[in-house]
């Protein structure tokens, strides 16, 4: 089930920053272009925001947006 967030900053934190920092990365914002990732992986849904890509697509996008 897709999780939906009412605020984009919460969606960015939960769907992008937390998964990245769950591994070896301590500061996702320093190592990746989080705004670019958010544009590609988050979408508007029912007055909120949710991840619109698969797990594999997510990690490919993350790699493409390394600083």
GROMACS .gro file of C-alpha atoms in nm:
model
   67
    1UNK     CA    1   0.000   0.000   0.000
    2UNK     CA    2   0.127   0.345  -0.092
    3UNK     CA    3   0.174   0.586   0.196
    4UNK     CA    4   0.032   0.934   0.140
    5UNK     CA    5   0.157   1.252   0.308
    6UNK     CA    6  -0.024   1.583   0.339
    7UNK     CA    7   0.298   1.787   0.317
    8UNK     CA    8   0.571   1.753   0.055
    9UNK     CA    9   0.848   1.804   0.312
   10UNK     CA   10   0.720   1.506   0.510
   11UNK     CA   11   0.703   1.293   0.193
   12UNK     CA   12   1.061   1.392   0.106
   13UNK     CA   13   1.183   1.300   0.453
   14UNK     CA   14   0.997   0.968   0.481
   15UNK     CA   15   1.021   0.845   0.122
   16UNK     CA   16   1.364   0.978   0.018
   17UNK     CA   17   1.589   1.091   0.303
   18UNK     CA   18   1.509   0.811   0.551
   19UNK     CA   19   1.571   0.526   0.303
   20UNK     CA   20   1.898   0.681   0.184
   21UNK     CA   21   2.025   0.744   0.537
   22UNK     CA   22   1.920   0.395   0.649
   23UNK     CA   23   2.236   0.267   0.478
   24UNK     CA   24   2.588   0.408   0.497
   25UNK     CA   25   2.495   0.769   0.416
   26UNK     CA   26   2.483   1.009   0.712
   27UNK     CA   27   2.367   1.324   0.530
   28UNK     CA   28   2.152   1.254   0.226
   29UNK     CA   29   2.116   1.624   0.140
   30UNK     CA   30   2.495   1.665   0.121
   31UNK     CA   31   2.548   1.361  -0.101
   32UNK     CA   32   2.241   1.375  -0.328
   33UNK     CA   33   2.025   1.633  -0.506
   34UNK     CA   34   1.715   1.565  -0.297
   35UNK     CA   35   1.497   1.818  -0.485
   36UNK     CA   36   1.576   1.652  -0.819
   37UNK     CA   37   1.501   1.310  -0.672
   38UNK     CA   38   1.172   1.437  -0.527
   39UNK     CA   39   1.062   1.574  -0.865
   40UNK     CA   40   1.109   1.230  -1.019
   41UNK     CA   41   0.977   1.001  -0.744
   42UNK     CA   42   0.695   1.192  -0.574
   43UNK     CA   43   0.354   1.257  -0.722
   44UNK     CA   44   0.034   1.434  -0.621
   45UNK     CA   45  -0.239   1.201  -0.498
   46UNK     CA   46  -0.574   1.283  -0.342
   47UNK     CA   47  -0.465   1.616  -0.192
   48UNK     CA   48  -0.131   1.474  -0.082
   49UNK     CA   49   0.202   1.332  -0.196
   50UNK     CA   50   0.323   0.975  -0.245
   51UNK     CA   51   0.605   0.780  -0.404
   52UNK     CA   52   0.513   0.697  -0.764
   53UNK     CA   53   0.804   0.469  -0.859
   54UNK     CA   54   0.914   0.115  -0.777
   55UNK     CA   55   1.197   0.042  -0.534
   56UNK     CA   56   1.435  -0.037  -0.820
   57UNK     CA   57   1.341   0.283  -1.003
   58UNK     CA   58   1.390   0.480  -0.680
   59UNK     CA   59   1.747   0.358  -0.628
   60UNK     CA   60   1.834   0.418  -0.994
   61UNK     CA   61   1.712   0.777  -0.963
   62UNK     CA   62   1.906   0.821  -0.638
   63UNK     CA   63   2.226   0.702  -0.808
   64UNK     CA   64   2.167   0.937  -1.100
   65UNK     CA   65   2.143   1.232  -0.860
   66UNK     CA   66   2.458   1.180  -0.656
   67UNK     CA   67   2.663   1.496  -0.609
   0.00000   0.00000   0.00000
